[in-house]
Coordinates of C-alpha atoms in Angstrom, one line a residue:
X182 CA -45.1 64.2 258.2
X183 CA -48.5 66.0 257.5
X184 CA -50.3 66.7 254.0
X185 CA -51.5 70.8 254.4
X186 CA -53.6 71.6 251.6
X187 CA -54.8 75.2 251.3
X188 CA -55.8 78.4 250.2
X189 CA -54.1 81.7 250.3
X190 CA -55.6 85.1 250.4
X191 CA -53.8 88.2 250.8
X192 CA -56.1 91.4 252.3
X193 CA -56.4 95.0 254.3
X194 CA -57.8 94.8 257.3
X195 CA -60.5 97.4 258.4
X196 CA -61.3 96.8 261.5
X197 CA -58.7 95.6 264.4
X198 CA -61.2 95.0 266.9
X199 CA -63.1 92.5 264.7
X200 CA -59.7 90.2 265.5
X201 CA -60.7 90.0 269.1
X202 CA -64.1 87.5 267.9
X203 CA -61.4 84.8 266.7
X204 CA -61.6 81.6 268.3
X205 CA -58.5 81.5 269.4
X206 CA -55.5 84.0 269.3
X207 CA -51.7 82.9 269.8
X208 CA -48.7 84.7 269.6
X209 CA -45.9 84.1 267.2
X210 CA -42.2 84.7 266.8
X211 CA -40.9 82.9 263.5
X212 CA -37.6 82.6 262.3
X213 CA -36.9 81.7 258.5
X214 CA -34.0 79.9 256.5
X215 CA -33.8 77.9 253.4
X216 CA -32.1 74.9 252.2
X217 CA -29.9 75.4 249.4
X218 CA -32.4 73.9 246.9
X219 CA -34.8 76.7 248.4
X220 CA -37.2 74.2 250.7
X221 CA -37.9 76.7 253.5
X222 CA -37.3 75.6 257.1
X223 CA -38.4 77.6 260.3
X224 CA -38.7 77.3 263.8
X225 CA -41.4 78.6 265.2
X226 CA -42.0 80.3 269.3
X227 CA -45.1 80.1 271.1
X228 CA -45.9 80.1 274.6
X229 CA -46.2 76.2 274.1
X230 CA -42.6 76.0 273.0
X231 CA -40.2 76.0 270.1
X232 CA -41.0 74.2 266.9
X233 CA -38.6 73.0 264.0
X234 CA -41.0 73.0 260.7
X235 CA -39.6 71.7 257.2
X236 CA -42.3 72.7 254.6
X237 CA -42.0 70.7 251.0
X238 CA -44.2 72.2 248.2
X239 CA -44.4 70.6 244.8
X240 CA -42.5 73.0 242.1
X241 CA -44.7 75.4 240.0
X242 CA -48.0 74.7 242.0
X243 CA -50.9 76.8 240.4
X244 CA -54.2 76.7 242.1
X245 CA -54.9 75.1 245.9
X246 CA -51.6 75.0 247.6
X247 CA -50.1 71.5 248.8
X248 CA -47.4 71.2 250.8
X249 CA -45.9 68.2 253.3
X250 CA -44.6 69.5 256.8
X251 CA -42.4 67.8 259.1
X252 CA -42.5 69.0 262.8
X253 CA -39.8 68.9 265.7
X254 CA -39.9 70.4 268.9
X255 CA -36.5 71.4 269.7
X256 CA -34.9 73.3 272.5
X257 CA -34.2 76.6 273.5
X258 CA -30.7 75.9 272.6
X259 CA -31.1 74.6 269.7
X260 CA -33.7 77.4 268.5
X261 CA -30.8 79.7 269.4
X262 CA -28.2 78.7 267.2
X263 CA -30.9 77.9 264.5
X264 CA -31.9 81.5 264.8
X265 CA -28.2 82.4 264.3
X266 CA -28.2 81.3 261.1
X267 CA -31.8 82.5 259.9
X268 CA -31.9 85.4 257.2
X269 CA -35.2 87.5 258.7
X270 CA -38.0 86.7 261.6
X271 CA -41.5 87.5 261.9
X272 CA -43.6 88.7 264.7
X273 CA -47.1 87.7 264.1
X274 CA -50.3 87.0 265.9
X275 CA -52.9 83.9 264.5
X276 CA -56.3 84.9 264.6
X277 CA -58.2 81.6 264.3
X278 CA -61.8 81.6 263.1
X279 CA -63.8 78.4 262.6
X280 CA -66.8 78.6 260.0
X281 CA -70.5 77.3 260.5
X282 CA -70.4 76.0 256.5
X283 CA -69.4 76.2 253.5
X284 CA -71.1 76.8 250.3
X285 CA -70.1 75.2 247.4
X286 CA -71.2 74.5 243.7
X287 CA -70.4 72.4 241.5
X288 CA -72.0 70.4 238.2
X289 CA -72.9 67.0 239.4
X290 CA -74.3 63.8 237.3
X291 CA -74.7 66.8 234.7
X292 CA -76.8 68.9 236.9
X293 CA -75.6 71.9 238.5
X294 CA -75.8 71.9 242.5
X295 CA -75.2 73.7 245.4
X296 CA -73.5 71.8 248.5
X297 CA -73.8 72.4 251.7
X298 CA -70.4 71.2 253.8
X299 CA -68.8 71.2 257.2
X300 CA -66.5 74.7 258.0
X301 CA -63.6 75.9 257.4
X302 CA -61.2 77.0 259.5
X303 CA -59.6 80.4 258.4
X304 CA -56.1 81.1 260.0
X305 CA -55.4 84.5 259.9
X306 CA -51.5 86.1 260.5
X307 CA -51.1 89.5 261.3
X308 CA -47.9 90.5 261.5
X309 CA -46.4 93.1 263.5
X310 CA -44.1 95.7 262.5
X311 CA -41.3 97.8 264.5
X312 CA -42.7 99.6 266.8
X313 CA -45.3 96.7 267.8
X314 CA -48.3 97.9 265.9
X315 CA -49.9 95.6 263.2
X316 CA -49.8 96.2 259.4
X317 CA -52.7 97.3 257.5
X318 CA -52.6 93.8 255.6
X319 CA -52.7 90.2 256.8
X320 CA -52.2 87.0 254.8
X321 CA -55.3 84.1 255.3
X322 CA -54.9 80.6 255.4
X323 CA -57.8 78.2 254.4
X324 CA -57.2 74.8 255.3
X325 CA -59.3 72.7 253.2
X326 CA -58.3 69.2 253.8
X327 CA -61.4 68.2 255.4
X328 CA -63.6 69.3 253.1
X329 CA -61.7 67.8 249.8
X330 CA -61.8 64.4 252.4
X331 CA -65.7 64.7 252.2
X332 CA -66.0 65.6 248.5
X333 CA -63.7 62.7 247.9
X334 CA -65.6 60.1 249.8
X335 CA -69.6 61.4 249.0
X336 CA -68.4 62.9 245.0
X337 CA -65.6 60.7 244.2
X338 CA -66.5 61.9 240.1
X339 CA -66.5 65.3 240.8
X340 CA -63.5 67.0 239.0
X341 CA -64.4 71.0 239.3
X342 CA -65.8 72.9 241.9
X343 CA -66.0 76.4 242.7
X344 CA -65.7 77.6 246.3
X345 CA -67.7 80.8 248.1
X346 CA -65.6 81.4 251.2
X347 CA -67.3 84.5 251.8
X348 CA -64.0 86.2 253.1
X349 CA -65.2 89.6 253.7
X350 CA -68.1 88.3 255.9
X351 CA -64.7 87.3 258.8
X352 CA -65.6 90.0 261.9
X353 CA -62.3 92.3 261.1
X354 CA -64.1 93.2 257.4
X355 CA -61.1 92.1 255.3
X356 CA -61.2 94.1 252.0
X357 CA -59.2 94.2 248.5
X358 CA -58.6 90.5 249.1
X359 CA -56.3 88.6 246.5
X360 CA -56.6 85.4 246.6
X361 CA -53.4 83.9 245.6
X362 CA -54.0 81.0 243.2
X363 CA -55.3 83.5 240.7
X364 CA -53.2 86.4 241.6
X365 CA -52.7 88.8 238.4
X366 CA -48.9 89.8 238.2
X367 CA -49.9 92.7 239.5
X368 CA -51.4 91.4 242.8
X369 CA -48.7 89.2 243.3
X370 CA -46.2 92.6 242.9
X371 CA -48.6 94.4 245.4
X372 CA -48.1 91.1 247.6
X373 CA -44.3 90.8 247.7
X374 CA -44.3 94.7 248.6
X375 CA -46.7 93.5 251.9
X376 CA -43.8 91.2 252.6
X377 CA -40.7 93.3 252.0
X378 CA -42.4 96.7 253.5
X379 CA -45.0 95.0 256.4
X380 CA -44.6 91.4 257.3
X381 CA -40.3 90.8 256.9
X382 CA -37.7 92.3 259.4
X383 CA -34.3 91.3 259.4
X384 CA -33.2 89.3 261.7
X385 CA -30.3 91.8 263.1
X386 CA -33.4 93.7 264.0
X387 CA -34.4 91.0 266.3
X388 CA -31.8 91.4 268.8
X389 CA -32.7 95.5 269.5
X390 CA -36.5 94.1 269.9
X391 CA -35.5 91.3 272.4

């Protein structure tokens, strides 16, 4: 089991090409279910394999999102009949890009800093749609564990902190960005319309694609 702590951020992309500067790119097929008390399981294809991921989230998170993962490779087999069962699938390609630094500032022994600290690592999913071509949105992953590991251990009194992630800086020029956490209602309507009209296809579709 791993801790995943991170930040979400919804946004248009402007410029595909920009994708190709990502530090690494992989391929993704995913296939969704849920438990009956809602925990999400998937299983996940790469060229690497197939793997089994169980995802537990606190309820009624607000701010950074936590969640524990649990990790199985598993057959093709098994990934067969798992997919069977699944309710939609997702084609997707990650877009990895690593940060030089991170700025951020904070209030510290009452005066206010700014703090310099090792990058981030921004996982980017853009997801494919029927005919093969990528929506116009994409959904951003910061992971942020390290970083909360170095505040913890050099500012173990510091208790709020503001981030500058600098989003729209990334090389594809990512625009209208919401970040999740502080998502108006809104936002998080324009959001679920990304995933019912862009990002989700059923997973009867997935036997025409293959």
């Amino acid at each position: 089991m791993a801790k995943e702590t991170e930040s979400v951020v919804y946004a248009t992309i402007t410029n595909l090409e920009g994708l190709r500067q990502a530090n690494t790119i992989e391929e993704q097929l995913q296939f969704e279910a849920k438990f009956q008390n809602g925990t999400p399981i998937r299983i996940r294809k790469t060229k690497e394999g197939y793997v089994q991921t169980i995802k537990e989230r606190p309820k009624n998170q607000t701010g950074i999102q936590v969640s524990e993962e649990t990790n199985q490779v598993v057959t093709a087999e098994f990934a067969e009949a798992f997919i069977r069962q699944c309710h939609r699938w997702l084609n997707k390609v990650r877009f990895t890009f690593n940060s030089k630094k991170v700025t951020l500032t904070a209030t510290i022994n009452g005066v206010f800093q700014t703090v310099h600290l090792p990058g981030l690592k921004f996982e980017v999913d853009c997801y494919k749609n029927g005919n093969d071509e990528f929506a116009p949105y994409c959904k951003i992953d910061i992971e942020l564990d390290e970083i909360l590991n170095v505040l913890k251990k050099n500012y173990p009194d510091l208790k709020k902190f503001e981030f500058d992630f600098a989003i729209e800086t990334l090389p594809f020029a990512p625009k209208d960005c919401i970040l999740l956490s502080s998502a108006t209602e809104e936002e998080k309507a324009k959001i679920g319309q990304m995933w019912d009209e862009h990002f989700n296809r059923s997973i009867e579709g997935y036997r025409d694609w293959e």
